Tab-separated table of C-alpha atoms in Angstrom:
chain	number	residue	atom	x	y	z
K	1	ASP	CA	-25.879	10.942	11.903
K	2	GLN	CA	-23.450	12.788	9.471
K	3	GLN	CA	-21.451	15.442	11.535
K	4	VAL	CA	-19.127	17.126	8.555
K	5	LYS	CA	-20.733	16.740	4.946
K	6	GLN	CA	-19.458	17.045	1.451
K	7	ASN	CA	-22.558	17.141	-0.612
K	8	SER	CA	-20.982	17.344	-3.980
K	9	PRO	CA	-18.776	13.707	-4.929
K	10	SER	CA	-17.230	14.872	-7.714
K	11	LEU	CA	-16.272	18.209	-9.202
K	12	SER	CA	-14.823	18.964	-12.812
K	13	VAL	CA	-12.505	22.359	-13.600
K	14	GLN	CA	-10.415	23.420	-16.098
K	15	GLU	CA	-6.623	23.621	-15.737
K	16	GLY	CA	-6.035	27.167	-14.995
K	17	ARG	CA	-9.610	28.100	-13.302
K	18	ILE	CA	-10.582	28.428	-9.630
K	19	SER	CA	-11.499	24.873	-7.829
K	20	ILE	CA	-13.913	25.265	-4.995
K	21	LEU	CA	-14.381	22.586	-2.851
K	22	ASN	CA	-17.284	22.689	-0.014
K	23	CYS	CA	-17.997	21.487	3.787
K	24	ASP	CA	-21.336	21.840	5.710
K	25	TYR	CA	-21.029	20.615	9.526
K	26	THR	CA	-23.674	20.433	12.158
K	27	ASN	CA	-21.581	20.561	15.204
K	28	SER	CA	-21.254	24.088	16.815
K	29	MET	CA	-18.688	22.637	18.930
K	30	PHE	CA	-15.707	21.991	15.951
K	31	ASP	CA	-13.060	24.396	16.460
K	32	TYR	CA	-10.782	23.382	13.845
K	33	PHE	CA	-11.256	22.575	10.421
K	34	LEU	CA	-8.670	20.557	8.322
K	35	TRP	CA	-8.503	19.981	4.531
K	36	TYR	CA	-6.657	16.807	3.346
K	37	LYS	CA	-6.108	15.707	-0.347
K	38	LYS	CA	-5.570	11.901	-1.097
K	39	TYR	CA	-4.209	10.194	-4.405
K	40	PRO	CA	-5.260	6.678	-5.035
K	41	ALA	CA	-3.520	4.022	-3.596
K	42	GLU	CA	-1.805	6.905	-0.997
K	43	GLY	CA	-3.300	7.398	2.893
K	44	PRO	CA	-4.259	11.076	3.087
K	45	THR	CA	-1.861	14.501	3.431
K	46	PHE	CA	-2.068	17.151	5.260
K	47	LEU	CA	-2.826	20.609	2.887
K	48	ILE	CA	-4.558	23.432	5.322
K	49	SER	CA	-6.535	24.157	8.008
K	50	ILE	CA	-7.830	26.944	10.145
K	51	SER	CA	-8.831	27.405	13.976
K	52	SER	CA	-12.483	28.899	14.072
K	53	ILE	CA	-10.995	32.285	15.482
K	54	LYS	CA	-10.288	32.644	11.907
K	55	ASP	CA	-12.524	33.336	8.524
K	56	LYS	CA	-9.570	32.498	6.225
K	57	ASN	CA	-6.291	31.095	5.721
K	58	GLU	CA	-4.087	31.000	2.937
K	59	ASP	CA	-1.504	28.826	1.903
K	60	GLY	CA	0.322	29.404	-1.729
K	61	ARG	CA	-2.274	28.593	-4.251
K	62	PHE	CA	-4.727	27.128	-1.806
K	63	THR	CA	-7.307	29.481	0.306
K	64	VAL	CA	-9.783	27.739	3.310
K	65	PHE	CA	-12.333	30.210	4.402
K	66	LEU	CA	-14.610	29.597	7.203
K	67	ASN	CA	-18.356	30.404	7.956
K	68	LYS	CA	-19.219	30.079	11.682
K	69	SER	CA	-22.617	31.416	11.326
K	70	ALA	CA	-23.182	29.007	8.330
K	71	LYS	CA	-21.293	26.292	9.682
K	72	HIS	CA	-19.981	26.101	6.235
K	73	LEU	CA	-16.064	26.102	5.106
K	74	SER	CA	-14.599	25.822	1.605
K	75	LEU	CA	-11.154	25.665	-0.104
K	76	HIS	CA	-10.320	27.160	-3.083
K	77	ILE	CA	-7.368	26.303	-5.207
K	78	VAL	CA	-6.031	28.947	-8.002
K	79	PRO	CA	-5.083	28.034	-10.110
K	80	SER	CA	-6.151	24.649	-10.400
K	81	GLN	CA	-3.384	22.076	-11.798
K	82	PRO	CA	-3.654	18.642	-13.180
K	83	GLY	CA	-1.333	17.514	-10.683
K	84	ASP	CA	-4.566	18.828	-8.168
K	85	SER	CA	-6.628	15.912	-9.386
K	86	ALA	CA	-7.334	13.931	-6.280
K	87	VAL	CA	-10.050	13.212	-3.657
K	88	TYR	CA	-10.161	16.479	-0.955
K	89	PHE	CA	-11.577	15.298	2.697
K	90	CYS	CA	-12.405	18.039	4.879
K	91	ALA	CA	-12.445	17.605	8.474
K	92	ALA	CA	-13.245	18.420	11.979
K	93	SER	CA	-12.434	18.610	15.409
K	94	GLY	CA	-13.573	19.791	19.069
K	95	ALA	CA	-13.147	19.260	22.808
K	96	THR	CA	-12.494	15.579	21.863
K	97	ASN	CA	-9.754	16.552	19.897
K	98	LYS	CA	-10.934	13.627	17.293
K	99	LEU	CA	-10.890	14.172	13.817
K	100	ILE	CA	-14.317	13.243	12.002
K	101	PHE	CA	-13.970	13.484	8.035
K	102	GLY	CA	-16.513	14.236	5.233
K	103	THR	CA	-16.940	11.604	2.461
K	104	GLY	CA	-14.756	13.354	0.311
K	105	THR	CA	-15.183	15.428	-3.057
K	106	LEU	CA	-13.059	13.951	-6.261
K	107	LEU	CA	-11.639	16.973	-8.289
K	108	ALA	CA	-10.581	16.154	-11.976
K	109	VAL	CA	-8.335	18.934	-13.272
K	110	GLN	CA	-9.025	19.129	-17.039
K	111	PRO	CA	-5.816	19.865	-19.077
Q	1	ASN	CA	12.565	9.605	7.693
Q	2	ALA	CA	10.137	7.357	6.583
Q	3	GLY	CA	6.965	8.778	8.334
Q	4	VAL	CA	4.218	6.681	8.876
Q	5	THR	CA	4.329	3.140	7.549
Q	6	GLN	CA	2.043	-0.031	7.601
Q	7	THR	CA	2.443	-3.627	6.626
Q	8	PRO	CA	1.209	-5.522	4.500
Q	9	LYS	CA	-0.018	-3.258	1.801
Q	10	PHE	CA	-3.077	-5.722	0.707
Q	11	ARG	CA	-4.124	-8.606	2.819
Q	12	ILE	CA	-6.950	-11.710	1.746
Q	13	LEU	CA	-8.577	-13.229	4.798
Q	14	LYS	CA	-11.293	-15.948	5.092
Q	15	ILE	CA	-14.260	-15.276	7.361
Q	16	GLY	CA	-13.308	-16.332	11.042
Q	17	GLN	CA	-9.323	-15.808	10.214
Q	18	SER	CA	-7.080	-13.702	12.219
Q	19	MET	CA	-4.533	-10.665	11.711
Q	20	THR	CA	-2.796	-7.814	13.022
Q	21	LEU	CA	-2.152	-5.218	11.063
Q	22	GLN	CA	1.860	-3.264	11.787
Q	23	CYS	CA	2.256	0.526	11.723
Q	24	THR	CA	5.228	2.321	12.613
Q	25	GLN	CA	6.115	5.798	12.747
Q	26	ASP	CA	10.026	7.818	13.235
Q	27	MET	CA	8.331	11.187	14.132
Q	28	ASN	CA	8.229	10.470	18.011
Q	29	HIS	CA	4.959	10.914	17.786
Q	30	ASN	CA	2.544	10.625	21.156
Q	31	TYR	CA	-0.590	10.293	19.618
Q	32	MET	CA	-1.543	7.417	16.718
Q	33	TYR	CA	-4.706	6.570	15.023
Q	34	TRP	CA	-6.235	4.083	13.323
Q	35	TYR	CA	-8.928	4.304	10.408
Q	36	ARG	CA	-11.034	2.809	8.093
Q	37	GLN	CA	-12.247	4.018	5.205
Q	38	ASP	CA	-14.910	2.378	3.093
Q	39	PRO	CA	-16.077	3.073	-0.248
Q	40	GLY	CA	-17.636	6.318	-1.111
Q	41	MET	CA	-16.988	6.983	3.118
Q	42	GLY	CA	-14.906	9.737	4.657
Q	43	LEU	CA	-12.642	7.588	7.243
Q	44	LYS	CA	-13.790	6.635	10.647
Q	45	LEU	CA	-11.853	6.060	13.737
Q	46	ILE	CA	-11.571	2.447	15.210
Q	47	TYR	CA	-8.936	3.378	18.156
Q	48	TYR	CA	-6.262	5.788	19.132
Q	49	SER	CA	-3.516	5.880	21.682
Q	50	VAL	CA	-2.239	9.138	23.560
Q	51	GLY	CA	1.308	7.374	24.379
Q	52	ALA	CA	2.656	4.385	25.268
Q	53	GLY	CA	0.019	2.024	26.993
Q	54	ILE	CA	-2.988	4.029	26.864
Q	55	THR	CA	-5.228	3.382	24.030
Q	56	ASP	CA	-8.826	4.450	23.808
Q	57	LYS	CA	-12.099	3.740	21.146
Q	58	GLY	CA	-12.781	5.193	18.420
Q	59	GLU	CA	-16.305	5.498	16.335
Q	60	VAL	CA	-15.971	2.376	14.949
Q	61	PRO	CA	-14.045	-0.067	17.336
Q	62	ASN	CA	-15.905	-3.525	17.475
Q	63	GLY	CA	-13.847	-6.641	16.424
Q	64	TYR	CA	-10.817	-4.603	16.667
Q	65	ASN	CA	-8.115	-4.674	19.271
Q	66	VAL	CA	-4.868	-2.453	19.578
Q	67	SER	CA	-2.250	-2.261	21.932
Q	68	ARG	CA	0.526	0.196	22.696
Q	69	SER	CA	3.695	-1.158	24.156
Q	70	THR	CA	6.087	1.197	22.478
Q	71	THR	CA	5.982	4.952	20.735
Q	72	GLU	CA	6.651	3.829	17.399
Q	73	ASP	CA	4.164	0.727	17.268
Q	74	PHE	CA	0.773	0.724	17.201
Q	75	PRO	CA	-0.590	-2.658	16.115
Q	76	LEU	CA	-4.087	-3.558	15.242
Q	77	ARG	CA	-5.568	-6.734	15.599
Q	78	LEU	CA	-8.272	-8.618	13.848
Q	79	GLU	CA	-9.666	-11.221	15.569
Q	80	LEU	CA	-12.637	-13.345	13.772
Q	81	ALA	CA	-12.630	-11.563	10.517
Q	82	ALA	CA	-16.168	-10.559	8.890
Q	83	PRO	CA	-16.547	-9.408	5.415
Q	84	SER	CA	-18.315	-6.202	7.043
Q	85	GLN	CA	-14.397	-5.723	7.776
Q	86	THR	CA	-13.292	-5.619	4.217
Q	87	SER	CA	-12.039	-1.920	4.082
Q	88	VAL	CA	-8.786	0.335	3.609
Q	89	TYR	CA	-6.985	0.650	6.630
Q	90	PHE	CA	-5.123	3.912	7.646
Q	91	CYS	CA	-2.682	4.165	10.499
Q	92	ALA	CA	-2.084	7.893	11.791
Q	93	SER	CA	0.239	9.853	13.570
Q	94	SER	CA	0.624	13.446	15.280
Q	95	ILE	CA	2.405	15.274	18.048
Q	96	GLY	CA	-0.119	15.557	20.135
Q	97	GLN	CA	-3.854	16.898	20.822
Q	98	GLY	CA	-5.801	19.911	19.214
Q	99	MET	CA	-4.734	21.874	16.613
Q	100	ASN	CA	-2.375	19.102	15.380
Q	101	GLU	CA	-2.188	17.477	11.918
Q	102	GLN	CA	-2.082	14.145	11.556
Q	103	PHE	CA	0.235	12.197	9.339
Q	104	PHE	CA	-1.123	9.285	7.644
Q	105	GLY	CA	0.627	5.811	6.403
Q	106	PRO	CA	0.010	4.389	3.200
Q	107	GLY	CA	-2.833	2.296	4.430
Q	108	THR	CA	-3.947	-1.686	4.445
Q	109	ARG	CA	-6.584	-2.784	1.791
Q	110	LEU	CA	-8.166	-5.807	3.342
Q	111	THR	CA	-10.908	-8.414	1.904
Q	112	VAL	CA	-12.809	-10.231	3.890
Q	113	LEU	CA	-14.102	-13.588	2.089
């Protein structure tokens, strides 16, 4: 039972355009959501997070949107850069404080 | 600060062999975690620890053991390795629970043949 789903295994975007990565979850008790970025042969690195009391959080080129009624969050990267090419994982936590990860989306930003 | 370090980077084991994956963090974090990532999958929690001397099972603990004798170290032991344990293993740490990001090590790629 996949509680956190990233239905797009890959995404290709032109440099300078917007990248939108999507994530859906099934557990309404999740109250904290994070995005991690992972380069090959490296560990995931934290990118941005959002609490369930908010619907938007912004950090530079990265914005995360949370739609609790739809159990959906998205990560927007504007403008996209070639260095953003990586696998992006969505993760969620609730009362257990354990992170549940999605399967990841491979973003390729074309120069 | 080195952050979270893991050794070895790569290892090939034969079925039935045992090994210990090492993890050390220098951020004085109380919480430490072990995950495995299989191809095309997300990270699955194997074990975690909320402090020295305290460990608990995650989602996929079978075939593994852990110990936490110090704040810094959180080794993962594989007994009787099986091909199903072929994976990339990540160790992580965080200050506490709740709304705290986890910091990950670079991973150990393990192949069991």
